[in-house]
CSV table of C-alpha atoms in Angstrom, one decimal:
chain,number,residue,atom,x,y,z
A,1,GLU,CA,294.9,-72.0,-147.0
A,2,ASP,CA,292.4,-69.4,-148.1
A,3,GLN,CA,290.9,-67.4,-145.3
A,4,VAL,CA,288.1,-64.9,-145.0
A,5,THR,CA,287.6,-62.8,-141.8
A,6,GLN,CA,284.6,-60.6,-141.3
A,7,SER,CA,284.2,-57.9,-138.7
A,8,PRO,CA,282.5,-57.0,-136.6
A,9,GLU,CA,280.6,-60.2,-135.8
A,10,ALA,CA,277.5,-58.2,-134.9
A,11,LEU,CA,276.6,-54.5,-135.3
A,12,ARG,CA,273.6,-52.6,-134.0
A,13,LEU,CA,272.8,-49.2,-135.6
A,14,GLN,CA,270.1,-46.7,-135.3
A,15,GLU,CA,268.1,-46.0,-138.4
A,16,GLY,CA,270.0,-43.5,-140.6
A,17,GLU,CA,273.3,-44.2,-138.9
A,18,SER,CA,275.8,-45.1,-141.6
A,19,SER,CA,278.6,-47.6,-141.1
A,20,SER,CA,280.8,-50.1,-142.8
A,21,LEU,CA,281.3,-53.9,-142.6
A,22,ASN,CA,284.8,-55.3,-143.2
A,23,CYS,CA,285.9,-58.5,-145.0
A,24,SER,CA,289.6,-59.3,-144.8
A,25,TYR,CA,290.9,-62.1,-147.0
A,26,THR,CA,294.0,-64.1,-148.0
A,27,VAL,CA,293.6,-66.2,-151.1
A,28,SER,CA,295.8,-67.7,-153.8
A,29,GLY,CA,295.0,-65.5,-156.7
A,30,LEU,CA,291.6,-63.8,-156.3
A,31,ARG,CA,289.2,-64.5,-159.1
A,32,GLY,CA,286.3,-62.7,-157.4
A,33,LEU,CA,284.9,-61.5,-154.1
A,34,PHE,CA,281.2,-61.9,-153.4
A,35,TRP,CA,278.8,-60.2,-150.9
A,36,TYR,CA,275.6,-62.0,-150.0
A,37,ARG,CA,272.7,-61.0,-147.7
A,38,GLN,CA,271.0,-63.7,-145.5
A,39,ASP,CA,267.7,-63.2,-143.8
A,40,PRO,CA,266.7,-65.5,-140.9
A,41,GLY,CA,265.4,-68.8,-142.1
A,42,LYS,CA,266.4,-68.1,-145.7
A,43,GLY,CA,269.3,-68.9,-148.0
A,44,PRO,CA,271.9,-66.3,-148.9
A,45,GLU,CA,270.9,-63.8,-151.6
A,46,PHE,CA,273.5,-62.4,-154.0
A,47,LEU,CA,274.4,-58.7,-153.7
A,48,PHE,CA,277.7,-58.0,-155.5
A,49,THR,CA,280.8,-59.4,-157.2
A,50,LEU,CA,284.1,-57.5,-157.2
A,51,TYR,CA,287.0,-58.6,-159.3
A,52,SER,CA,289.9,-56.2,-158.9
A,53,ALA,CA,291.3,-53.7,-156.4
A,54,GLY,CA,289.8,-50.3,-156.8
A,55,GLU,CA,286.5,-51.6,-158.0
A,56,GLU,CA,283.2,-50.3,-156.5
A,57,LYS,CA,279.6,-51.4,-156.9
A,58,GLU,CA,276.4,-49.8,-155.5
A,59,LYS,CA,272.9,-51.0,-155.0
A,60,GLU,CA,270.4,-48.7,-153.2
A,61,ARG,CA,272.0,-47.9,-149.7
A,62,LEU,CA,274.8,-50.4,-150.2
A,63,LYS,CA,278.2,-49.8,-151.7
A,64,ALA,CA,281.0,-52.5,-151.9
A,65,THR,CA,284.6,-51.6,-152.4
A,66,LEU,CA,287.7,-53.8,-152.8
A,67,THR,CA,291.4,-53.5,-152.1
A,68,LYS,CA,294.2,-56.1,-152.4
A,69,LYS,CA,293.6,-57.3,-148.8
A,70,GLU,CA,290.0,-56.4,-147.9
A,71,SER,CA,286.6,-55.4,-148.9
A,72,PHE,CA,284.1,-53.0,-147.3
A,73,LEU,CA,280.4,-53.0,-147.4
A,74,HIS,CA,279.3,-49.4,-146.7
A,75,ILE,CA,275.7,-48.9,-145.6
A,76,THR,CA,274.4,-45.4,-146.0
A,77,ALA,CA,271.4,-44.2,-143.9
A,78,PRO,CA,270.2,-47.7,-143.2
A,79,LYS,CA,266.6,-48.7,-142.7
A,80,PRO,CA,265.2,-51.5,-140.5
A,81,GLU,CA,264.7,-53.7,-143.6
A,82,ASP,CA,268.5,-53.7,-144.1
A,83,SER,CA,268.7,-55.9,-140.9
A,84,ALA,CA,270.3,-59.2,-142.0
A,85,THR,CA,273.5,-61.2,-141.9
A,86,TYR,CA,275.9,-60.1,-144.5
A,87,LEU,CA,278.3,-62.8,-145.9
A,88,CYS,CA,281.5,-62.3,-147.7
A,89,ALA,CA,283.1,-65.0,-149.9
A,90,VAL,CA,286.2,-65.2,-152.1
A,91,GLN,CA,286.8,-67.3,-155.2
A,92,ALA,CA,290.3,-68.6,-155.5
A,93,GLY,CA,292.2,-68.6,-158.8
A,94,TYR,CA,293.1,-72.3,-158.5
A,95,SER,CA,289.5,-73.6,-158.7
A,96,GLY,CA,288.8,-75.5,-161.8
A,97,GLY,CA,285.5,-73.9,-162.3
A,98,GLY,CA,282.4,-73.4,-160.2
A,99,ALA,CA,282.3,-72.6,-156.5
A,100,ASP,CA,284.5,-75.4,-155.4
A,101,GLY,CA,287.2,-72.8,-154.7
A,102,LEU,CA,284.8,-70.5,-152.8
A,103,THR,CA,285.6,-69.7,-149.1
A,104,PHE,CA,282.9,-68.0,-147.0
A,105,GLY,CA,283.4,-65.8,-144.0
A,106,LYS,CA,281.3,-66.2,-140.8
A,107,GLY,CA,279.2,-63.1,-141.5
A,108,THR,CA,278.3,-59.9,-139.8
A,109,HIS,CA,274.9,-59.8,-138.1
A,110,LEU,CA,273.5,-56.3,-138.7
A,111,ILE,CA,270.5,-54.9,-136.7
A,112,ILE,CA,269.0,-51.6,-137.6
A,113,GLN,CA,266.8,-50.2,-134.9
A,114,PRO,CA,264.0,-47.8,-135.8
B,1,ASN,CA,260.2,-69.5,-161.8
B,2,ALA,CA,260.7,-71.3,-158.4
B,3,GLY,CA,264.6,-71.2,-158.5
B,4,VAL,CA,266.1,-73.7,-156.0
B,5,THR,CA,263.7,-75.7,-154.0
B,6,GLN,CA,264.7,-77.8,-151.0
B,7,THR,CA,262.6,-80.3,-149.1
B,8,PRO,CA,262.0,-80.9,-146.2
B,9,LYS,CA,262.3,-77.6,-144.4
B,10,PHE,CA,262.8,-79.3,-141.0
B,11,ARG,CA,263.7,-82.8,-139.9
B,12,ILE,CA,264.6,-84.6,-136.7
B,13,LEU,CA,266.5,-87.8,-137.0
B,14,LYS,CA,267.6,-90.3,-134.4
B,15,ILE,CA,271.3,-91.4,-134.3
B,16,GLY,CA,271.9,-94.1,-137.0
B,17,GLN,CA,268.9,-93.3,-139.1
B,18,SER,CA,269.3,-92.3,-142.8
B,19,MET,CA,267.6,-89.7,-144.9
B,20,THR,CA,267.7,-87.9,-148.2
B,21,LEU,CA,267.6,-84.1,-148.5
B,22,GLN,CA,266.0,-83.1,-151.8
B,23,CYS,CA,267.1,-80.2,-154.0
B,24,ALA,CA,265.7,-79.2,-157.4
B,25,GLN,CA,266.3,-76.2,-159.6
B,26,ASP,CA,264.3,-75.1,-162.6
B,27,MET,CA,266.9,-72.7,-164.1
B,28,ASN,CA,268.7,-75.3,-166.2
B,29,HIS,CA,272.0,-74.6,-164.2
B,30,ASN,CA,274.8,-77.1,-164.8
B,31,TYR,CA,276.6,-76.5,-161.5
B,32,MET,CA,275.0,-77.5,-158.2
B,33,TYR,CA,276.3,-77.5,-154.6
B,34,TRP,CA,275.5,-78.7,-151.1
B,35,TYR,CA,276.7,-76.6,-148.2
B,36,ARG,CA,276.2,-76.9,-144.4
B,37,GLN,CA,276.0,-73.9,-142.1
B,38,ASP,CA,276.7,-74.3,-138.4
B,39,PRO,CA,276.2,-71.5,-135.9
B,40,GLY,CA,279.1,-69.0,-135.9
B,41,MET,CA,280.7,-70.7,-138.8
B,42,GLY,CA,281.0,-70.0,-142.5
B,43,LEU,CA,279.3,-72.1,-145.1
B,44,LYS,CA,281.2,-75.3,-145.8
B,45,LEU,CA,281.0,-77.1,-149.1
B,46,ILE,CA,280.0,-80.8,-148.8
B,47,TYR,CA,279.7,-81.9,-152.4
B,48,TYR,CA,279.3,-80.3,-155.8
B,49,SER,CA,278.4,-81.3,-159.4
B,50,VAL,CA,279.3,-79.7,-162.7
B,51,GLY,CA,276.7,-81.5,-164.6
B,52,ALA,CA,274.5,-84.6,-164.8
B,53,GLY,CA,276.5,-87.7,-163.9
B,54,ILE,CA,279.4,-85.8,-162.5
B,55,THR,CA,280.0,-85.2,-158.8
B,56,ASP,CA,283.0,-84.4,-156.6
B,57,LYS,CA,283.8,-84.0,-152.9
B,58,GLY,CA,284.0,-80.6,-151.3
B,59,GLU,CA,285.6,-79.6,-148.0
B,60,VAL,CA,283.5,-81.8,-145.6
B,61,PRO,CA,282.1,-84.8,-147.5
B,62,ASN,CA,282.4,-87.5,-144.8
B,63,GLY,CA,279.1,-89.1,-143.8
B,64,TYR,CA,277.3,-87.9,-147.0
B,65,ASN,CA,276.7,-89.1,-150.5
B,66,VAL,CA,275.2,-87.5,-153.6
B,67,SER,CA,274.0,-88.4,-157.0
B,68,ARG,CA,273.2,-86.3,-160.1
B,69,SER,CA,271.1,-88.2,-162.6
B,70,THR,CA,269.4,-85.1,-164.1
B,71,THR,CA,270.3,-81.5,-164.5
B,72,GLU,CA,267.4,-80.5,-162.2
B,73,ASP,CA,267.9,-82.7,-159.2
B,74,PHE,CA,270.8,-83.0,-156.7
B,75,PRO,CA,269.8,-85.1,-153.7
B,76,LEU,CA,272.1,-85.4,-150.6
B,77,ARG,CA,272.0,-88.7,-148.7
B,78,LEU,CA,272.9,-89.0,-145.0
B,79,GLU,CA,273.7,-92.5,-144.0
B,80,LEU,CA,273.9,-93.4,-140.3
B,81,ALA,CA,273.1,-89.9,-139.0
B,82,ALA,CA,275.4,-88.6,-136.2
B,83,PRO,CA,274.9,-85.6,-133.8
B,84,SER,CA,277.7,-83.8,-135.7
B,85,GLN,CA,275.5,-83.7,-138.7
B,86,THR,CA,273.1,-81.4,-136.9
B,87,SER,CA,273.2,-78.3,-139.1
B,88,VAL,CA,271.3,-76.2,-141.7
B,89,TYR,CA,271.9,-77.5,-145.2
B,90,PHE,CA,271.8,-75.3,-148.2
B,91,CYS,CA,271.6,-76.3,-151.9
B,92,ALA,CA,272.8,-73.9,-154.5
B,93,SER,CA,273.3,-73.6,-158.2
B,94,ASP,CA,274.9,-71.5,-160.8
B,95,PRO,CA,274.8,-71.6,-164.6
B,96,VAL,CA,278.4,-71.6,-165.7
B,97,GLY,CA,280.7,-71.9,-162.7
B,98,GLY,CA,283.7,-69.5,-162.5
B,99,ASN,CA,282.6,-66.2,-161.0
B,100,SER,CA,278.9,-66.5,-161.5
B,101,PRO,CA,276.8,-65.8,-158.3
B,102,LEU,CA,275.2,-68.7,-156.5
B,103,HIS,CA,271.4,-69.1,-156.3
B,104,PHE,CA,270.6,-70.7,-152.9
B,105,GLY,CA,267.5,-72.6,-151.7
B,106,ASN,CA,266.0,-71.8,-148.3
B,107,GLY,CA,267.6,-74.6,-146.5
B,108,THR,CA,266.8,-77.8,-144.5
B,109,ARG,CA,267.3,-77.6,-140.8
B,110,LEU,CA,268.3,-81.0,-139.5
B,111,THR,CA,268.6,-82.1,-135.9
B,112,VAL,CA,270.1,-85.5,-135.0
B,113,THR,CA,269.5,-86.7,-131.5
């Protein structure tokens, strides 16, 4: 059974204090690992897709990295507007197409205090 | 370009009532999905569709039904609502399946009492 575990469940940082969120996974043949951001009362918004170990992607203050067992979302010098819940999801290799083989983690609730 | 639109935003149902959650997308995406999100839990797939006229069960389909008569619309039907169906429901779409990112609506918060 595919599993995705995100840690910590919640994280409170001061503005400018860099940190990392973790996503550990077990999946039958990874096709892709996704990061989404979810604001309160909104649907998840796509951030990154990573496909293979060693891959890195960046967007503003966020950088996502991938190994064979986990992914990290590094947040550099965060601002209050980075406060959100960050979701990780893995796409299994057995899925016939589409997101039917997608498993989501429970998310990390990030709060950036001014 | 509205993306994925869900209605209503909020709804309270009594046990045993029925309702339809509406989802429409204007991006001409073939793939559409319904998820539920419970507090402290990951998103769970209820049903999905790979194109008009084709639907399939996800991980948690019991108590729900779907139809896909057009590319744009993918309604979710709840028959005989139960308290266990209290949740936030998200509709999503993507153009080609595989590893393409999902586009989510802003959800319907449903309470069954």
